[in-house]
Amino acid sequence: MINIDSLNHVSGKSCYIDDVPVPSNTLYGAVVYARIAHGTLKAIDYHAALQLAGVHAVLVAKHIPGENQIGGIIPDEPLLAEGEVHFYGQALGLILADSLYQAQQATALVKVSIDPLPAVTDPREAARKNMLIMPAKQLSRGCVKKALNQCATVVHGRADSGGQEHLYLEPQGAIAFPQEGQALRIVSSTQGPTAVQRGVCRVLGIARHLVEVEVGRLGGAFGGKEDQATLWAALAALGAWHSGRPVKLVLSRHDDMRMTGKRHPYSSDYRIGIDEQGLILAYSATFYQNAGASADLSPAVLARTLFHATNSYFIPHVELIGYSCRTHLPPNTAFRGFGGPQGMFVIESAIRHIAEAAGMDPTEIQRLNLINEAHSFPYGQQALGAQAARCWQQCTQTYALPKIRAKVDRYNAKHKRYKKGMAMMPICFGISFTNTPMNQAAALVHVYGDGSVGISTAAIEMGQGVSTKIVQVAATTLGILPQLIRIFPSSTRTIANTSPSAASATADLNGKACQIACTNIRERLLALAAELLKLSKTNDLRLVAGSVYCGDQPQGLTWQELVGAAYLRRISLSEHGYYATPDLYFDEKTGSGQPFAYHVYGSAVCQVTVDTLLGTYQIDAVKIVHDGGSSMNPSIDLGQIEGALAQGIGWLTVEELLFSSDGRPLTDTLSTYKIPDIYHGPKEIQVAFLENSTHPQAIFNSKAVGEPPLMYGIGVFFALRDALRAARPTSLQAFTAPLTPERVLMQLHAP
Ligand code: LUZ
Ligand code: MOS
């Protein structure tokens, strides 16, 4: 089925936050923010700003009627700074004016005095100073110390991965419309309507039923709007509360890049040991997560790092420890993969390191240690249905891995300036929110008297195609044509207490809730059909493409007729479906349980060519076998795989997020922060789906696809490293990402 949004997207008709019509009395917001990373906030003098024509008000911390607090997991994040400033870009105040231009002009007239304090930007330094968001998180199994004594080879080292700007096409924003009484209606560019509702109500000190949050669609999010859409919505709400007028706050690209948190940079130490054959007996790692100035989602991100620290491998003895380190950077947040990629980068580094030390092929070590059904993960969950080996086999066979290796080696023997490299990258990603209670969803399905259907869920369409998948679920379950179905904007008015659209689980959770609602409606209607057709049992009755069938025989009864009859007989044509992922549990104390509904697997082979004179490189090919289950929409899933791959490649190659030592952002524009473009992408991408894969907890057996394929991009880093080693076989190249052309050049020509 074609993505239901395609036509509106390409014809410019899709409606984003900045397209929402606003009344003429709307005020426009602009944010005053700190220009220093750490300091004591002495004064905010906004008298001059108030004098500017068109300026209506300047709101600061003291104007907040409720709690000055938006921290989701830990209450450590003020809406507007008070007393101390913790990062460059931290919001200090909101200007309200008749036009956006006037509001922006006024920000320059606000005099902020901050007494600077020393800033910490490095997570290891923060850990040394005991600047931790929470106590260290640990996960272990067996005894690493004992196992290391039995290893033939042991190495230890360090791996560093950088941050990443989300760069959603649509910047953050919200519009708050005052309603009757104290109520507010908020349109927000958020992945989590309930998160926004919660934050707004806390800041205003009002009950949740007074705040309706509505989301039409997003122009991308990638995790950046899971928690961090709340700030802007709460500011707009604060403005509307004070002025009694609608307030629109949409960030410019520049302000967005400065003020919002990004993917967490990590600095990690590892120790790994293998036996004579190459079996990994023990692995330990210490992760220093750069959380930024407040917790945001960092604790949950760190949990996923530990869960994914052994990637697709079975390792009997494991010891993992993670520190969430408070620094003076914008609060880092969810980003596609959610800490998983950072953990997987370290084990992949460790495998290359030990392969080099033992004189083995890293590909062989990877293959030997793939997890299978008989194994369990370090957190106790059995690897039932593990597809690691099957993905690996199908990948090496389909793409003729030995031939690729031989070709690369032949090329390198012949060429001096250009060197080729290759790497295999298996992936394994757990599907479910690691925070078990979040794995629930609801759907509200109305069938109208003419047979048309309207569906509300908390699934936020952010370009990933979830609306199309929900239509597919409803059309298939009801047995009607997709044209009869409309997906309504998500709203806390129709669906309450929802989890954000995140964790790759949106189609599963909301799809299953929709499936339950539609099944109930269908069963009621088929019971009625049996009565109308004077059939004793409903067993063989089905709805197919809008007609009632008994077995294969059409009964001359249409969906519309059935719906009309149901109305007259006072049979409900609406249903609220609720789904909670079954059998999930996790015991924080013992660090074991069943946190995930299932895992998504895959394997990729990555090929590159490096110009050793210039340090520039080309990504020749990425060839993937992906475990999509039984994909319900291969073209949407292919889009997710290709997009995630590009984003993963960008993270580890050209996207370099820099801050000065005093915490100033140095890459806050698109001229200084480079994301991969079509020229940087692989010259060839091949994607095959794993054959014969299903999982009952995936909607229609179609496995979650949003995040897992991002991690194929990690393979490109190691393919580049493979090429570097062809150029300089004896030097140990650092495991430092991103591997920009600049870094490639420095590594090639370092003394
Ligand atoms: N968000 C979240 C996520 O709150 N919990 C998760 O486990 C998660 N995983 C991936 C992406 N977002
Ligand atoms: Mo996400 S990183 O699934 O918001």
CSV table of N, CA, C and O in Angstrom, one decimal, residues 8-110:
chain,number,residue,atom,x,y,z
A,8,ASN,N,0.1,14.4,-0.5
A,8,ASN,CA,0.1,15.7,0.2
A,8,ASN,C,1.5,16.2,0.5
A,8,ASN,O,1.7,17.4,0.4
A,9,HIS,N,2.4,15.3,0.7
A,9,HIS,CA,3.8,15.8,1.0
A,9,HIS,C,4.4,16.4,-0.3
A,9,HIS,O,4.9,17.5,-0.3
A,10,VAL,N,4.3,15.7,-1.4
A,10,VAL,CA,5.0,16.2,-2.6
A,10,VAL,C,4.2,17.4,-3.2
A,10,VAL,O,4.8,18.1,-4.0
A,11,SER,N,2.9,17.6,-2.8
A,11,SER,CA,2.2,18.7,-3.4
A,11,SER,C,2.2,19.9,-2.3
A,11,SER,O,1.5,20.9,-2.5
A,12,GLY,N,2.9,19.7,-1.3
A,12,GLY,CA,3.0,20.8,-0.3
A,12,GLY,C,1.8,21.0,0.6
A,12,GLY,O,1.6,22.1,1.1
A,13,LYS,N,0.9,20.0,0.6
A,13,LYS,CA,-0.4,20.2,1.3
A,13,LYS,C,-0.4,19.7,2.8
A,13,LYS,O,-1.3,20.0,3.5
A,14,SER,N,0.6,18.9,3.1
A,14,SER,CA,0.7,18.4,4.5
A,14,SER,C,0.9,19.6,5.4
A,14,SER,O,1.6,20.5,5.1
A,15,CYS,N,0.2,19.5,6.6
A,15,CYS,CA,0.2,20.7,7.5
A,15,CYS,C,1.0,20.5,8.7
A,15,CYS,O,0.8,19.6,9.5
A,16,TYR,N,2.0,21.3,8.8
A,16,TYR,CA,3.0,21.2,10.0
A,16,TYR,C,2.6,22.4,10.9
A,16,TYR,O,1.8,23.2,10.6
A,17,ILE,N,3.4,22.5,12.0
A,17,ILE,CA,3.0,23.4,13.1
A,17,ILE,C,3.0,24.9,12.5
A,17,ILE,O,2.1,25.6,12.8
A,18,ASP,N,3.9,25.2,11.7
A,18,ASP,CA,4.0,26.6,11.2
A,18,ASP,C,2.9,26.9,10.2
A,18,ASP,O,2.7,28.0,9.7
A,19,ASP,N,2.1,25.8,9.7
A,19,ASP,CA,1.1,26.0,8.8
A,19,ASP,C,-0.3,26.1,9.4
A,19,ASP,O,-1.3,26.4,8.8
A,20,VAL,N,-0.3,25.9,10.7
A,20,VAL,CA,-1.6,25.9,11.5
A,20,VAL,C,-2.1,27.4,11.5
A,20,VAL,O,-1.4,28.3,11.9
A,21,PRO,N,-3.3,27.6,11.0
A,21,PRO,CA,-3.9,29.0,10.9
A,21,PRO,C,-4.1,29.5,12.4
A,21,PRO,O,-4.5,28.7,13.2
A,22,VAL,N,-3.7,30.7,12.6
A,22,VAL,CA,-3.9,31.3,13.9
A,22,VAL,C,-4.7,32.6,13.8
A,22,VAL,O,-4.7,33.3,12.8
A,23,PRO,N,-5.5,32.9,14.9
A,23,PRO,CA,-6.3,34.1,14.9
A,23,PRO,C,-5.4,35.4,14.8
A,23,PRO,O,-4.3,35.3,15.1
A,24,SER,N,-6.1,36.5,14.4
A,24,SER,CA,-5.3,37.7,14.2
A,24,SER,C,-4.7,38.3,15.6
A,24,SER,O,-3.8,39.1,15.6
A,25,ASN,N,-5.3,37.9,16.7
A,25,ASN,CA,-4.8,38.4,18.0
A,25,ASN,C,-3.7,37.6,18.5
A,25,ASN,O,-3.3,37.8,19.7
A,26,THR,N,-3.1,36.7,17.7
A,26,THR,CA,-2.1,35.8,18.2
A,26,THR,C,-0.8,36.6,18.6
A,26,THR,O,-0.4,37.5,17.8
A,27,LEU,N,-0.2,36.2,19.7
A,27,LEU,CA,1.1,36.8,20.0
A,27,LEU,C,2.2,35.8,19.6
A,27,LEU,O,2.0,34.6,19.7
A,28,TYR,N,3.4,36.3,19.3
A,28,TYR,CA,4.5,35.5,18.8
A,28,TYR,C,5.6,35.5,19.9
A,28,TYR,O,5.9,36.6,20.5
A,29,GLY,N,6.1,34.4,20.1
A,29,GLY,CA,7.1,34.2,21.2
A,29,GLY,C,8.5,34.2,20.6
A,29,GLY,O,8.8,33.7,19.5
A,30,ALA,N,9.5,34.7,21.4
A,30,ALA,CA,10.9,34.5,21.1
A,30,ALA,C,11.6,34.3,22.5
A,30,ALA,O,11.2,34.9,23.5
A,31,VAL,N,12.6,33.3,22.5
A,31,VAL,CA,13.2,32.9,23.7
A,31,VAL,C,14.5,33.7,24.0
A,31,VAL,O,15.3,33.8,23.1
A,32,VAL,N,14.6,34.2,25.2
A,32,VAL,CA,15.9,34.8,25.6
A,32,VAL,C,16.7,33.7,26.3
A,32,VAL,O,16.1,33.0,27.1
A,33,TYR,N,17.9,33.5,25.8
A,33,TYR,CA,18.7,32.3,26.4
A,33,TYR,C,20.1,32.7,26.8
A,33,TYR,O,20.6,33.7,26.4
A,34,ALA,N,20.6,31.9,27.7
A,34,ALA,CA,22.0,32.2,28.2
A,34,ALA,C,23.0,32.1,27.1
A,34,ALA,O,23.0,31.2,26.3
A,35,ARG,N,24.0,33.0,27.2
A,35,ARG,CA,25.1,33.0,26.3
A,35,ARG,C,26.4,32.6,27.0
A,35,ARG,O,27.5,33.0,26.6
A,36,ILE,N,26.2,31.9,28.1
A,36,ILE,CA,27.3,31.4,28.9
A,36,ILE,C,26.9,30.1,29.4
A,36,ILE,O,25.8,29.8,29.7
A,37,ALA,N,27.9,29.1,29.5
A,37,ALA,CA,27.5,27.7,29.8
A,37,ALA,C,27.2,27.5,31.3
A,37,ALA,O,26.4,26.6,31.7
A,38,HIS,N,27.9,28.2,32.2
A,38,HIS,CA,27.7,27.9,33.6
A,38,HIS,C,28.0,29.2,34.4
A,38,HIS,O,29.0,29.9,34.1
A,39,GLY,N,27.1,29.6,35.3
A,39,GLY,CA,27.3,30.8,36.0
A,39,GLY,C,26.1,31.1,37.0
A,39,GLY,O,25.1,30.4,36.9
A,40,THR,N,26.3,32.1,37.8
A,40,THR,CA,25.3,32.6,38.7
A,40,THR,C,24.4,33.6,38.0
A,40,THR,O,25.0,34.6,37.5
A,41,LEU,N,23.2,33.4,37.9
A,41,LEU,CA,22.3,34.4,37.2
A,41,LEU,C,22.0,35.5,38.2
A,41,LEU,O,21.3,35.4,39.2
A,42,LYS,N,22.6,36.7,37.9
A,42,LYS,CA,22.4,37.9,38.8
A,42,LYS,C,21.1,38.7,38.5
A,42,LYS,O,20.4,39.0,39.4
A,43,ALA,N,20.9,38.9,37.2
A,43,ALA,CA,19.8,39.8,36.9
A,43,ALA,C,19.4,39.6,35.4
A,43,ALA,O,20.2,39.3,34.6
A,44,ILE,N,18.1,39.8,35.2
A,44,ILE,CA,17.6,39.9,33.8
A,44,ILE,C,16.8,41.2,33.7
A,44,ILE,O,15.8,41.4,34.3
A,45,ASP,N,17.4,42.2,33.0
A,45,ASP,CA,16.8,43.5,32.9
A,45,ASP,C,16.1,43.6,31.5
A,45,ASP,O,16.8,43.7,30.5
A,46,TYR,N,14.8,43.6,31.6
A,46,TYR,CA,14.1,43.6,30.3
A,46,TYR,C,13.3,44.9,30.1
A,46,TYR,O,12.3,44.9,29.3
A,47,HIS,N,13.6,45.9,30.8
A,47,HIS,CA,12.9,47.2,30.6
A,47,HIS,C,12.9,47.7,29.2
A,47,HIS,O,11.9,48.1,28.6
A,48,ALA,N,14.1,47.7,28.6
A,48,ALA,CA,14.3,48.2,27.3
A,48,ALA,C,13.4,47.4,26.3
A,48,ALA,O,12.8,48.0,25.3
A,49,ALA,N,13.4,46.1,26.5
A,49,ALA,CA,12.7,45.2,25.6
A,49,ALA,C,11.2,45.6,25.6
A,49,ALA,O,10.5,45.6,24.6
A,50,LEU,N,10.7,45.8,26.8
A,50,LEU,CA,9.3,46.2,27.0
A,50,LEU,C,8.9,47.5,26.3
A,50,LEU,O,7.7,47.7,26.0
A,51,GLN,N,9.9,48.3,26.1
A,51,GLN,CA,9.6,49.6,25.5
A,51,GLN,C,9.4,49.5,24.0
A,51,GLN,O,8.8,50.4,23.3
A,52,LEU,N,9.9,48.4,23.4
A,52,LEU,CA,9.9,48.3,21.9
A,52,LEU,C,8.4,48.1,21.5
A,52,LEU,O,7.6,47.4,22.1
A,53,ALA,N,8.1,48.8,20.4
A,53,ALA,CA,6.8,48.7,19.8
A,53,ALA,C,6.4,47.3,19.5
A,53,ALA,O,7.2,46.5,19.0
A,54,GLY,N,5.2,47.0,19.9
A,54,GLY,CA,4.6,45.6,19.6
A,54,GLY,C,4.9,44.6,20.7
A,54,GLY,O,4.3,43.5,20.7
A,55,VAL,N,5.8,44.9,21.6
A,55,VAL,CA,6.1,43.9,22.7
A,55,VAL,C,5.1,44.0,23.7
A,55,VAL,O,4.7,45.1,24.3
A,56,HIS,N,4.5,42.8,24.1
A,56,HIS,CA,3.4,42.8,25.0
A,56,HIS,C,3.9,42.4,26.4
A,56,HIS,O,3.3,42.9,27.4
A,57,ALA,N,4.8,41.5,26.5
A,57,ALA,CA,5.2,41.1,27.8
A,57,ALA,C,6.6,40.4,27.7
A,57,ALA,O,6.9,39.9,26.7
A,58,VAL,N,7.3,40.3,28.8
A,58,VAL,CA,8.5,39.5,29.0
A,58,VAL,C,8.3,38.6,30.2
A,58,VAL,O,8.0,39.2,31.3
A,59,LEU,N,8.3,37.3,30.0
A,59,LEU,CA,8.0,36.4,31.2
A,59,LEU,C,9.3,35.7,31.6
A,59,LEU,O,10.1,35.2,30.7
A,60,VAL,N,9.6,35.7,32.9
A,60,VAL,CA,10.7,35.0,33.4
A,60,VAL,C,10.3,34.1,34.5
A,60,VAL,O,9.1,33.9,34.7
A,61,ALA,N,11.2,33.4,35.2
A,61,ALA,CA,10.9,32.4,36.2
A,61,ALA,C,9.8,32.8,37.2
A,61,ALA,O,8.9,32.0,37.5
A,62,LYS,N,9.9,34.0,37.6
A,62,LYS,CA,8.9,34.5,38.7
A,62,LYS,C,7.5,34.5,38.2
A,62,LYS,O,6.6,34.6,39.0
A,63,HIS,N,7.3,34.5,36.9
A,63,HIS,CA,5.9,34.6,36.3
A,63,HIS,C,5.3,33.2,36.2
A,63,HIS,O,4.1,33.1,35.8
A,64,ILE,N,6.0,32.1,36.6
A,64,ILE,CA,5.4,30.8,36.5
A,64,ILE,C,4.5,30.5,37.7
A,64,ILE,O,4.9,30.6,38.8
A,65,PRO,N,3.2,30.3,37.4
A,65,PRO,CA,2.2,30.1,38.5
A,65,PRO,C,2.4,28.8,39.2
A,65,PRO,O,2.0,28.7,40.4
A,66,GLY,N,2.8,27.7,38.5
A,66,GLY,CA,2.9,26.4,39.2
A,66,GLY,C,4.4,26.2,39.5
A,66,GLY,O,5.1,27.0,40.1
A,67,GLU,N,4.9,25.0,39.2
A,67,GLU,CA,6.2,24.6,39.5
A,67,GLU,C,7.2,25.0,38.3
A,67,GLU,O,6.8,24.7,37.2
A,68,ASN,N,8.3,25.5,38.6
A,68,ASN,CA,9.3,25.8,37.6
A,68,ASN,C,10.1,24.6,37.3
A,68,ASN,O,11.3,24.5,37.6
A,69,GLN,N,9.4,23.6,36.7
A,69,GLN,CA,10.1,22.3,36.6
A,69,GLN,C,9.5,21.4,35.5
A,69,GLN,O,8.2,21.3,35.4
A,70,ILE,N,10.3,20.9,34.6
A,70,ILE,CA,9.8,20.1,33.5
A,70,ILE,C,10.6,18.7,33.4
A,70,ILE,O,10.4,18.0,32.4
A,71,GLY,N,11.4,18.4,34.4
A,71,GLY,CA,12.2,17.2,34.3
A,71,GLY,C,11.2,16.0,34.3
A,71,GLY,O,10.4,15.9,35.2
A,72,GLY,N,11.4,15.1,33.3
A,72,GLY,CA,10.5,13.9,33.2
A,72,GLY,C,10.8,12.8,34.2
A,72,GLY,O,9.9,12.3,34.8
A,73,ILE,N,12.0,12.4,34.2
A,73,ILE,CA,12.4,11.3,35.0
A,73,ILE,C,12.9,11.8,36.4
A,73,ILE,O,12.6,11.2,37.4
A,74,ILE,N,13.7,12.8,36.4
A,74,ILE,CA,14.3,13.4,37.6
A,74,ILE,C,13.9,14.9,37.6
A,74,ILE,O,14.1,15.5,36.6
A,75,PRO,N,13.4,15.4,38.7
A,75,PRO,CA,13.0,16.9,38.7
A,75,PRO,C,14.2,17.8,38.8
A,75,PRO,O,14.5,18.3,39.9
A,76,ASP,N,15.0,17.9,37.7
A,76,ASP,CA,16.2,18.7,37.8
A,76,ASP,C,16.3,19.7,36.7
A,76,ASP,O,17.4,20.1,36.3
A,77,GLU,N,15.2,20.0,36.1
A,77,GLU,CA,15.2,20.9,34.9
A,77,GLU,C,14.2,22.0,35.0
A,77,GLU,O,13.0,21.8,34.8
A,78,PRO,N,14.6,23.2,35.3
A,78,PRO,CA,13.7,24.3,35.4
A,78,PRO,C,13.2,24.7,34.0
A,78,PRO,O,13.9,24.5,33.0
A,79,LEU,N,12.0,25.2,33.9
A,79,LEU,CA,11.5,25.7,32.6
A,79,LEU,C,12.3,26.9,32.2
A,79,LEU,O,12.8,27.0,31.0
A,80,LEU,N,12.4,27.8,33.1
A,80,LEU,CA,13.2,29.0,32.9
A,80,LEU,C,14.3,29.1,34.0
A,80,LEU,O,14.0,28.9,35.2
A,81,ALA,N,15.5,29.4,33.6
A,81,ALA,CA,16.6,29.4,34.6
A,81,ALA,C,16.3,30.3,35.8
A,81,ALA,O,15.7,31.4,35.6
A,82,GLU,N,16.8,29.9,36.9
A,82,GLU,CA,16.6,30.6,38.2
A,82,GLU,C,17.8,30.4,39.0
A,82,GLU,O,18.2,29.2,39.3
A,83,GLY,N,18.5,31.4,39.5
A,83,GLY,CA,19.6,31.2,40.4
A,83,GLY,C,20.9,30.9,39.7
A,83,GLY,O,21.9,31.6,39.7
A,84,GLU,N,20.9,29.8,38.9
A,84,GLU,CA,22.1,29.4,38.2
A,84,GLU,C,21.8,29.0,36.7
A,84,GLU,O,20.7,28.6,36.4
A,85,VAL,N,22.8,29.2,35.9
A,85,VAL,CA,22.6,28.9,34.5
A,85,VAL,C,23.5,27.7,34.3
A,85,VAL,O,24.6,27.6,34.7
A,86,HIS,N,23.0,26.6,33.6
A,86,HIS,CA,23.7,25.4,33.4
A,86,HIS,C,24.2,25.0,32.0
A,86,HIS,O,24.9,24.1,31.9
A,87,PHE,N,23.7,25.8,31.0
A,87,PHE,CA,24.3,25.5,29.7
A,87,PHE,C,24.0,26.7,28.8
A,87,PHE,O,23.1,27.5,29.0
A,88,TYR,N,24.9,26.8,27.8
A,88,TYR,CA,24.7,27.9,26.8
A,88,TYR,C,23.5,27.5,26.0
A,88,TYR,O,23.4,26.4,25.4
A,89,GLY,N,22.5,28.4,25.9
A,89,GLY,CA,21.3,28.1,25.2
A,89,GLY,C,20.1,27.8,26.2
A,89,GLY,O,19.0,27.6,25.7
A,90,GLN,N,20.4,27.8,27.5
A,90,GLN,CA,19.3,27.6,28.5
A,90,GLN,C,18.3,28.8,28.4
A,90,GLN,O,18.7,29.9,28.5
A,91,ALA,N,17.0,28.4,28.4
A,91,ALA,CA,16.0,29.5,28.3
A,91,ALA,C,16.0,30.3,29.6
A,91,ALA,O,16.0,29.7,30.7
A,92,LEU,N,15.9,31.6,29.5
A,92,LEU,CA,15.9,32.5,30.6
A,92,LEU,C,14.5,33.3,30.7
A,92,LEU,O,14.1,33.6,31.7
A,93,GLY,N,14.0,33.5,29.5
A,93,GLY,CA,12.7,34.3,29.4
A,93,GLY,C,12.1,34.1,28.1
A,93,GLY,O,12.6,33.6,27.1
A,94,LEU,N,10.8,34.6,28.1
A,94,LEU,CA,10.0,34.5,26.9
A,94,LEU,C,9.5,35.9,26.5
A,94,LEU,O,8.9,36.5,27.4
A,95,ILE,N,9.7,36.4,25.3
A,95,ILE,CA,9.2,37.6,24.9
A,95,ILE,C,7.9,37.4,24.1
A,95,ILE,O,7.9,36.5,23.2
A,96,LEU,N,6.9,38.2,24.4
A,96,LEU,CA,5.6,38.0,23.6
A,96,LEU,C,5.4,39.3,22.8
A,96,LEU,O,5.4,40.4,23.5
A,97,ALA,N,5.2,39.3,21.5
A,97,ALA,CA,5.0,40.5,20.7
A,97,ALA,C,4.0,40.2,19.7
A,97,ALA,O,3.6,39.1,19.4
A,98,ASP,N,3.5,41.3,19.0
A,98,ASP,CA,2.5,41.2,18.0
A,98,ASP,C,3.0,40.5,16.8
A,98,ASP,O,2.2,39.9,16.0
A,99,SER,N,4.3,40.6,16.5
A,99,SER,CA,4.9,39.8,15.4
A,99,SER,C,6.1,39.1,15.8
A,99,SER,O,6.8,39.5,16.8
A,100,LEU,N,6.5,38.1,15.0
A,100,LEU,CA,7.7,37.3,15.3
A,100,LEU,C,8.9,38.2,15.2
A,100,LEU,O,9.8,38.2,16.0
A,101,TYR,N,8.9,39.1,14.2
A,101,TYR,CA,10.0,40.0,14.0
A,101,TYR,C,10.3,40.9,15.3
A,101,TYR,O,11.4,41.0,15.8
A,102,GLN,N,9.2,41.5,15.8
A,102,GLN,CA,9.3,42.3,17.0
A,102,GLN,C,9.8,41.5,18.2
A,102,GLN,O,10.6,42.0,18.9
A,103,ALA,N,9.3,40.3,18.3
A,103,ALA,CA,9.7,39.5,19.4
A,103,ALA,C,11.2,39.2,19.3
A,103,ALA,O,12.0,39.3,20.3
A,104,GLN,N,11.7,38.8,18.1
A,104,GLN,CA,13.1,38.5,18.0
A,104,GLN,C,14.0,39.8,18.2
A,104,GLN,O,15.0,39.7,18.8
A,105,GLN,N,13.5,40.9,17.7
A,105,GLN,CA,14.2,42.2,17.9
A,105,GLN,C,14.4,42.4,19.4
A,105,GLN,O,15.5,42.9,19.8
A,106,ALA,N,13.4,42.2,20.1
A,106,ALA,CA,13.4,42.5,21.6
A,106,ALA,C,14.4,41.7,22.3
A,106,ALA,O,14.9,42.1,23.4
A,107,THR,N,14.6,40.4,21.9
A,107,THR,CA,15.6,39.6,22.6
A,107,THR,C,16.9,40.3,22.8
A,107,THR,O,17.6,40.1,23.8
A,108,ALA,N,17.3,41.1,21.8
A,108,ALA,CA,18.6,41.7,21.8
A,108,ALA,C,18.7,42.8,22.9
A,108,ALA,O,19.7,43.3,23.3
A,109,LEU,N,17.5,43.3,23.3
A,109,LEU,CA,17.4,44.4,24.2
A,109,LEU,C,17.4,44.0,25.7
A,109,LEU,O,17.4,44.8,26.6
A,110,VAL,N,17.4,42.6,25.9
A,110,VAL,CA,17.3,42.1,27.3
A,110,VAL,C,18.8,42.0,27.8
A,110,VAL,O,19.6,41.5,27.1
